[in-house]
Amino acid sequence: MSDPQAVIRLQFLEEAEDYLSTIERELSDISQTSDRRSTIDLILRAAHSIKGGAAMMGFTVLSDLAHQLEDFFKVMRAGKTLEKPLERQLLHAVDQVHQVLQLNRQGTEPTDQWLEGHIHPLFGSLRDQFGEPQPENDLALLSEEAGDDMRSLLFESEVEGCLQRLETVLQTPNHPCLREEFAIVAQELSGLGQMLELPQFSQFCLSISDLLEQPSTDVKAIAGQVLKDLRHCQALVLTQQLNALPDQFVYRAELADAIPSIAVGEEVDIAAEAFLPTGESTSFAKPRTAVSTADLRSGSEPGLTVAQTAQLEFTPETITTQTINPPSSASDLATDVSQVRTVRVAVQQLEDISELFGELTIERNGLSLQLKRMRQLLQTLKSKVRRLEQSSFELRATTDRAATAVPVSSVVGGALNSWQQSFDILEFDRYSPVHLVSQEVMETIVQIQEITSDIETNLEETEHTGQALNRTAKQMQGRLTQVRMRPFADLVNRYPRMIRQLSQEYGKEVQLIVNGENTLIDRAILELLADPLLHLVRNAFDHGIETPVVRQSRGKPATATIEITAAYRGNQTVITIQDNGNGVDLQKIRQRAQLMGLDQASLEAASDRELLDLIFEPGFTTADQVTELSGRGVGMDVVRTNLHQIRGDIQIDTQSGQGTTFTITVPFSLSVARVLLIEVSNMLVAVPTDAIEEIIELNPQWVLNSAGQTVLNLDDTLIPLLQLDQWFQFSRPCPPVSLDGVPTINEPIVLLINQGNNFVGVKVDRYWGEQEVTIRQVNSTISLPPGFSSCTILGDGRIVPLVDTFALLQWIQNSHTLNRLPLEPTQSTAYLLPPQETILIIDDSINVRRFLASILEKAGYRVEQAKDGQEAIDKLKGGLQVEAAICDVEMPRLDGYGFLAQVKNLDSVRRLPIAMLTSRSGDKHRKLALNLGASAYFTKPFRESELLQTLRELIQINHS
């Protein structure tokens, strides 16, 4: 077995262990659950996943046992009551399966003797009690759970067969029944669409059938596009993207010409987005679609939400040493792990390794980006080779026709031998120099095809290696993170003694309860949590807990409790400090705030949450006197400040007479984070996903003005809305953002941010996706602007600032309080740093593009390039902002005339000045371009000064 296979098998065993944990957990809680069917469905899926994966990986015993468990769960789902003895026996069976998994992890299989002693009696007893699953159980399972799977099944079988039949027909030149075959398939698929309740697909097939019934329809011309569109529909159904199904077939000549014939069994390229799971679709339904960050994907693993990805990458394991007891005859299979060998490593060495891993993450993202670009270039190369092959055939045909149209002697270029003269040109081939050149060209094309195929094979292998590298790097990240972590007990193990001493000193009876002592926390975070957590515990003891006499007078136990809990939530660590004391006196907060100069009317109108937020203001305290425990004028504001340094937050919840709960959230790691890449005022910034509560498509009807403030009416709740572009004003203009591909959401959206106890909406221009990035500190004597804490580096080397949402919102709030307006560049600065205008060059010749780019850049313009009209349209639709365009006329895919026509139909660039630059100097070409909306027309060669002058005038006219 090769090493990659061994790695995959071990990865599966780790996945199977998670599934077994799910089964064990859900079985233990099944008697208390209110939704028994959903619980059993979850257990069934886990057992089914183990069964199928183990069989594929070659773990036969594990697969067989998982299969038996699946049968038991099917019977349970059909209504079998699970009594306590049977539940314990079933959990014991899960334990035995876990032991088999551990043996497989050690590279061995359980012996027959061990199976006879431990497995067969137990599973035999369970089978006697559960019985065999009935066929109707499987049918019920299929009908209830399959849902859209029936569509997928038929589209993978029936529809695939029809499409393969059409592919076979297309490979037969001049097929006599081409029209009939396509018509029959269209009618069959239309009926299938009606049966599966796919009206759009059914109507689409009917439109094809209607088109084929028209005698004037050129079947050969549309056949390729019909097949490609049907393949696209198949992919949409298989990925459950039913809303994207077309309902009418529209013939596009330029697309049909570019579609090659598809050989039987050849892999058909389908857009990569079609293979994303439904939750990862980059299309957003309208009106308003509220999407949590857990549903978004820009650089995550396919099929995983943000929360799932975070758990997969960051959830630590509590490593325990466990000895498996196999039978004595197989004692050689066991591994003695009762003693774990350890080694001391300096913390600085771990920090250095972490820094190196951060660089590895950046380089890994760069490798993924380069592979993506290589794949795009390869697709372009293959398209060019196909076009070259077609030209080769046309050249050969032209040469052959020319050979038959001239005298024999001229073909060979000289006198004929006597025996050659006895044959005419149809009886014996003659080869002229043109034939020889043509033959050499065709052989070169074949060699290019072979090289292209080799490049594709090597690229696929490199992509597989890159995927393996990503998986290994993520596993390495998890292991490295665990090494950097320390148990929560290291921080709180001294608290019980402290509470006992304080109780004796102040005459209070307090019991400290600590949950989650084994929760692992990053060492750096743990160190920074020490002071805030200690202050909160002492604060709870001093402010929250009453004396035993007071507690008994209120009907409470004399002994109070302070409970500290540490746990994981997604990619965050959550720590709660809860007491059952007196709670926070809100009236006392009002009185203290009034003494500090706050308006009494505002305090009376403030909500409880707004009053509680005052606790975190600098210098605020409700203590009547200064003690060693509290009341020194510092504390809660320092707690929040320290937490924000590690991208953490704190919230407070209190009930009068019942107690108070402080909830601290901190990131799982400080070195790596998942971020959303957003664009504001041509500036790309990164926002941590854990700071975003929800992403909402902006509906202008929801934006209101209330008391002079812009708010968002979301589900009848008014939320302050910040126009972030008003605050991202810098003295130097930012060039338009240009990344590979198009934005995930190419329109304004709102980021819903939880600011303490309130929500704030932040409007941004575009959303470019989500990535896992390495965080880098900026070491400079010049401080970062307000609201920015650090930066990250993308795969293309671009440095992107990381937003500190709390600091940014606080700065904006303080600016409003002080009646400051958003920053604007001064006249002198704006004069010294004029905005750089962008020109789009569209030409299929790279040399022409480079020549024009050098001229324009020398004149002070910024240049974007496109190799044809279609690429230019894609860039403009993707958000590229330009002041003018210079376009050729004759280009592949989409020529200059087609580009003009499409631009005038795009509202965002309808007024874009476009100057045509071509070698066609005839009035016919000029008039057609001007009629289509061209602003100017130049012929090659051109005068540089005239082109630049005209370009400047066009831009000025467009801006006026």
CSV table of N, CA and C in Angstrom, one decimal, residues 628-711:
chain,number,residue,atom,x,y,z
A,628,GLU,N,-9.7,46.2,49.1
A,628,GLU,CA,-8.7,45.4,48.4
A,628,GLU,C,-9.3,44.6,47.3
A,629,LEU,N,-10.6,44.3,47.4
A,629,LEU,CA,-11.2,43.5,46.4
A,629,LEU,C,-11.7,44.4,45.2
A,630,SER,N,-12.3,45.5,45.4
A,630,SER,CA,-12.9,46.3,44.3
A,630,SER,C,-13.0,47.7,44.8
A,631,GLY,N,-13.6,48.5,43.9
A,631,GLY,CA,-13.9,49.9,44.2
A,631,GLY,C,-12.7,50.8,44.0
A,632,ARG,N,-11.7,50.4,43.2
A,632,ARG,CA,-10.5,51.3,43.1
A,632,ARG,C,-10.6,52.1,41.8
A,633,GLY,N,-11.7,52.1,41.1
A,633,GLY,CA,-11.9,53.0,40.0
A,633,GLY,C,-11.4,52.4,38.7
A,634,VAL,N,-10.8,51.2,38.8
A,634,VAL,CA,-10.3,50.5,37.6
A,634,VAL,C,-10.8,49.1,37.7
A,635,GLY,N,-10.9,48.4,36.6
A,635,GLY,CA,-11.4,47.0,36.7
A,635,GLY,C,-12.1,46.6,35.4
A,636,MET,N,-13.4,46.8,35.3
A,636,MET,CA,-14.2,46.3,34.2
A,636,MET,C,-13.8,46.8,32.9
A,637,ASP,N,-13.4,48.1,32.8
A,637,ASP,CA,-12.9,48.7,31.6
A,637,ASP,C,-11.6,48.0,31.2
A,638,VAL,N,-10.8,47.7,32.1
A,638,VAL,CA,-9.5,47.0,31.8
A,638,VAL,C,-9.8,45.6,31.4
A,639,VAL,N,-10.8,45.0,32.0
A,639,VAL,CA,-11.1,43.6,31.5
A,639,VAL,C,-11.5,43.6,30.1
A,640,ARG,N,-12.4,44.5,29.7
A,640,ARG,CA,-12.8,44.5,28.3
A,640,ARG,C,-11.7,44.9,27.4
A,641,THR,N,-10.8,45.8,27.8
A,641,THR,CA,-9.7,46.2,26.9
A,641,THR,C,-8.7,45.1,26.7
A,642,ASN,N,-8.4,44.4,27.8
A,642,ASN,CA,-7.5,43.2,27.7
A,642,ASN,C,-8.1,42.1,26.7
A,643,LEU,N,-9.4,41.9,26.8
A,643,LEU,CA,-10.0,40.9,26.0
A,643,LEU,C,-10.0,41.3,24.5
A,644,HIS,N,-10.2,42.6,24.3
A,644,HIS,CA,-10.2,43.1,22.9
A,644,HIS,C,-8.8,42.9,22.3
A,645,GLN,N,-7.8,42.9,23.1
A,645,GLN,CA,-6.4,42.7,22.6
A,645,GLN,C,-6.2,41.4,21.9
A,646,ILE,N,-7.0,40.4,22.4
A,646,ILE,CA,-6.9,39.0,21.8
A,646,ILE,C,-8.2,38.7,21.0
A,647,ARG,N,-8.9,39.7,20.5
A,647,ARG,CA,-10.1,39.6,19.7
A,647,ARG,C,-11.2,38.9,20.5
A,648,GLY,N,-11.3,39.2,21.8
A,648,GLY,CA,-12.3,38.6,22.6
A,648,GLY,C,-13.4,39.6,22.9
A,649,ASP,N,-14.4,39.2,23.7
A,649,ASP,CA,-15.5,40.1,24.1
A,649,ASP,C,-16.0,39.6,25.4
A,650,ILE,N,-16.8,40.4,26.0
A,650,ILE,CA,-17.5,40.0,27.3
A,650,ILE,C,-18.9,40.6,27.3
A,651,GLN,N,-19.8,39.8,27.8
A,651,GLN,CA,-21.2,40.3,27.9
A,651,GLN,C,-21.7,39.9,29.3
A,652,ILE,N,-22.7,40.7,29.8
A,652,ILE,CA,-23.2,40.5,31.1
A,652,ILE,C,-24.7,40.3,31.1
A,653,ASP,N,-25.1,39.5,32.0
A,653,ASP,CA,-26.6,39.2,32.1
A,653,ASP,C,-26.9,39.1,33.6
A,654,THR,N,-27.9,39.8,34.1
A,654,THR,CA,-28.2,39.8,35.5
A,654,THR,C,-29.7,39.7,35.7
A,655,GLN,N,-30.0,39.2,36.9
A,655,GLN,CA,-31.4,39.2,37.4
A,655,GLN,C,-31.4,39.6,38.8
A,656,SER,N,-32.2,40.6,39.1
A,656,SER,CA,-32.2,41.1,40.5
A,656,SER,C,-32.5,40.0,41.5
A,657,GLY,N,-31.7,39.9,42.5
A,657,GLY,CA,-31.9,38.9,43.5
A,657,GLY,C,-31.6,37.5,43.2
A,658,GLN,N,-31.2,37.2,41.9
A,658,GLN,CA,-30.9,35.9,41.4
A,658,GLN,C,-29.5,35.6,41.1
A,659,GLY,N,-28.8,36.6,40.6
A,659,GLY,CA,-27.4,36.5,40.3
A,659,GLY,C,-27.0,37.1,39.0
A,660,THR,N,-25.7,37.0,38.7
A,660,THR,CA,-25.1,37.6,37.5
A,660,THR,C,-24.3,36.6,36.8
A,661,THR,N,-24.3,36.7,35.4
A,661,THR,CA,-23.4,35.8,34.6
A,661,THR,C,-22.6,36.7,33.6
A,662,PHE,N,-21.3,36.5,33.7
A,662,PHE,CA,-20.4,37.1,32.7
A,662,PHE,C,-20.0,36.1,31.7
A,663,THR,N,-20.1,36.4,30.4
A,663,THR,CA,-19.7,35.4,29.4
A,663,THR,C,-18.6,36.0,28.6
A,664,ILE,N,-17.5,35.3,28.6
A,664,ILE,CA,-16.3,35.7,27.9
A,664,ILE,C,-16.1,34.8,26.7
A,665,THR,N,-15.9,35.4,25.5
A,665,THR,CA,-15.6,34.7,24.3
A,665,THR,C,-14.2,35.1,23.8
A,666,VAL,N,-13.4,34.1,23.5
A,666,VAL,CA,-12.1,34.4,22.9
A,666,VAL,C,-11.9,33.5,21.7
A,667,PRO,N,-11.0,33.9,20.8
A,667,PRO,CA,-10.8,33.0,19.6
A,667,PRO,C,-10.0,31.7,20.0
A,668,PHE,N,-10.2,30.7,19.2
A,668,PHE,CA,-9.5,29.5,19.5
A,668,PHE,C,-8.0,29.6,19.3
A,669,SER,N,-7.6,30.4,18.4
A,669,SER,CA,-6.2,30.6,18.1
A,669,SER,C,-5.9,32.1,17.7
A,670,LEU,N,-4.8,32.6,18.1
A,670,LEU,CA,-4.4,34.0,17.8
A,670,LEU,C,-3.6,34.1,16.5
A,671,SER,N,-3.1,33.0,16.0
A,671,SER,CA,-2.2,33.0,14.8
A,671,SER,C,-2.9,32.8,13.5
A,672,VAL,N,-4.0,32.1,13.6
A,672,VAL,CA,-4.8,31.7,12.3
A,672,VAL,C,-6.2,32.1,12.6
A,673,ALA,N,-6.9,32.6,11.6
A,673,ALA,CA,-8.3,33.0,11.7
A,673,ALA,C,-9.0,32.8,10.4
A,674,ARG,N,-10.3,32.6,10.4
A,674,ARG,CA,-11.1,32.6,9.2
A,674,ARG,C,-11.7,34.0,9.1
A,675,VAL,N,-11.6,34.6,7.9
A,675,VAL,CA,-12.0,36.0,7.7
A,675,VAL,C,-12.9,36.1,6.5
A,676,LEU,N,-13.7,37.1,6.5
A,676,LEU,CA,-14.5,37.5,5.3
A,676,LEU,C,-13.8,38.6,4.6
A,677,LEU,N,-13.6,38.5,3.3
A,677,LEU,CA,-12.9,39.5,2.5
A,677,LEU,C,-14.0,40.4,1.9
A,678,ILE,N,-14.0,41.7,2.3
A,678,ILE,CA,-15.0,42.6,1.9
A,678,ILE,C,-14.4,43.8,1.2
A,679,GLU,N,-15.1,44.5,0.4
A,679,GLU,CA,-14.6,45.7,-0.3
A,679,GLU,C,-15.4,46.9,0.1
A,680,VAL,N,-14.7,47.9,0.5
A,680,VAL,CA,-15.3,49.2,0.9
A,680,VAL,C,-14.5,50.3,0.2
A,681,SER,N,-15.2,51.1,-0.6
A,681,SER,CA,-14.5,52.2,-1.3
A,681,SER,C,-13.2,51.8,-2.0
A,682,ASN,N,-13.3,50.8,-2.8
A,682,ASN,CA,-12.1,50.3,-3.5
A,682,ASN,C,-11.0,49.8,-2.6
A,683,MET,N,-11.4,49.5,-1.3
A,683,MET,CA,-10.4,49.0,-0.4
A,683,MET,C,-10.8,47.6,0.1
A,684,LEU,N,-9.9,46.6,0.0
A,684,LEU,CA,-10.1,45.3,0.4
A,684,LEU,C,-9.7,45.1,1.9
A,685,VAL,N,-10.6,44.7,2.8
A,685,VAL,CA,-10.3,44.5,4.2
A,685,VAL,C,-10.8,43.1,4.6
A,686,ALA,N,-10.2,42.6,5.7
A,686,ALA,CA,-10.6,41.3,6.2
A,686,ALA,C,-11.3,41.5,7.6
A,687,VAL,N,-12.4,40.8,7.7
A,687,VAL,CA,-13.2,40.8,9.0
A,687,VAL,C,-13.3,39.4,9.6
A,688,PRO,N,-12.9,39.2,10.8
A,688,PRO,CA,-13.0,37.9,11.4
A,688,PRO,C,-14.4,37.4,11.4
A,689,THR,N,-14.6,36.1,11.0
A,689,THR,CA,-16.0,35.5,10.9
A,689,THR,C,-16.7,35.5,12.3
A,690,ASP,N,-15.9,35.3,13.4
A,690,ASP,CA,-16.5,35.3,14.7
A,690,ASP,C,-17.1,36.6,15.1
A,691,ALA,N,-16.8,37.7,14.4
A,691,ALA,CA,-17.3,39.0,14.8
A,691,ALA,C,-18.6,39.3,14.0
A,692,ILE,N,-19.0,38.4,13.0
A,692,ILE,CA,-20.1,38.6,12.2
A,692,ILE,C,-21.3,37.7,12.7
A,693,GLU,N,-22.4,38.3,13.0
A,693,GLU,CA,-23.5,37.5,13.4
A,693,GLU,C,-24.3,37.0,12.2
A,694,GLU,N,-24.4,37.9,11.2
A,694,GLU,CA,-25.2,37.5,10.0
A,694,GLU,C,-24.8,38.4,8.9
A,695,ILE,N,-25.0,37.9,7.6
A,695,ILE,CA,-24.8,38.6,6.4
A,695,ILE,C,-26.2,38.8,5.7
A,696,ILE,N,-26.5,40.0,5.4
A,696,ILE,CA,-27.8,40.2,4.8
A,696,ILE,C,-27.7,41.0,3.5
A,697,GLU,N,-28.4,40.6,2.5
A,697,GLU,CA,-28.5,41.4,1.2
A,697,GLU,C,-29.3,42.7,1.5
A,698,LEU,N,-28.8,43.8,1.1
A,698,LEU,CA,-29.3,45.1,1.4
A,698,LEU,C,-30.5,45.3,0.5
A,699,ASN,N,-31.7,45.5,1.1
A,699,ASN,CA,-32.9,46.0,0.4
A,699,ASN,C,-33.1,47.4,0.7
A,700,PRO,N,-33.0,48.3,-0.3
A,700,PRO,CA,-33.1,49.8,0.0
A,700,PRO,C,-34.4,50.1,0.7
A,701,GLN,N,-35.4,49.3,0.6
A,701,GLN,CA,-36.7,49.6,1.3
A,701,GLN,C,-36.6,49.5,2.8
A,702,TRP,N,-35.5,48.8,3.3
A,702,TRP,CA,-35.4,48.6,4.7
A,702,TRP,C,-34.6,49.7,5.3
A,703,VAL,N,-34.0,50.6,4.5
A,703,VAL,CA,-33.2,51.7,5.1
A,703,VAL,C,-34.1,52.9,5.4
A,704,LEU,N,-34.1,53.3,6.7
A,704,LEU,CA,-34.9,54.4,7.1
A,704,LEU,C,-34.1,55.4,7.8
A,705,ASN,N,-34.7,56.6,8.0
A,705,ASN,CA,-34.1,57.7,8.8
A,705,ASN,C,-34.9,57.9,10.0
A,706,SER,N,-34.3,57.7,11.2
A,706,SER,CA,-35.0,57.9,12.4
A,706,SER,C,-34.2,58.8,13.4
A,707,ALA,N,-34.8,59.9,13.7
A,707,ALA,CA,-34.1,60.9,14.6
A,707,ALA,C,-32.8,61.3,14.1
A,708,GLY,N,-32.7,61.5,12.8
A,708,GLY,CA,-31.4,61.9,12.2
A,708,GLY,C,-30.4,60.8,12.0
A,709,GLN,N,-30.8,59.6,12.3
A,709,GLN,CA,-29.8,58.5,12.2
A,709,GLN,C,-30.4,57.5,11.1
A,710,THR,N,-29.4,56.9,10.4
A,710,THR,CA,-29.8,55.9,9.4
A,710,THR,C,-29.9,54.6,10.1
A,711,VAL,N,-31.1,53.9,9.9
A,711,VAL,CA,-31.3,52.6,10.6
A,711,VAL,C,-31.8,51.6,9.6
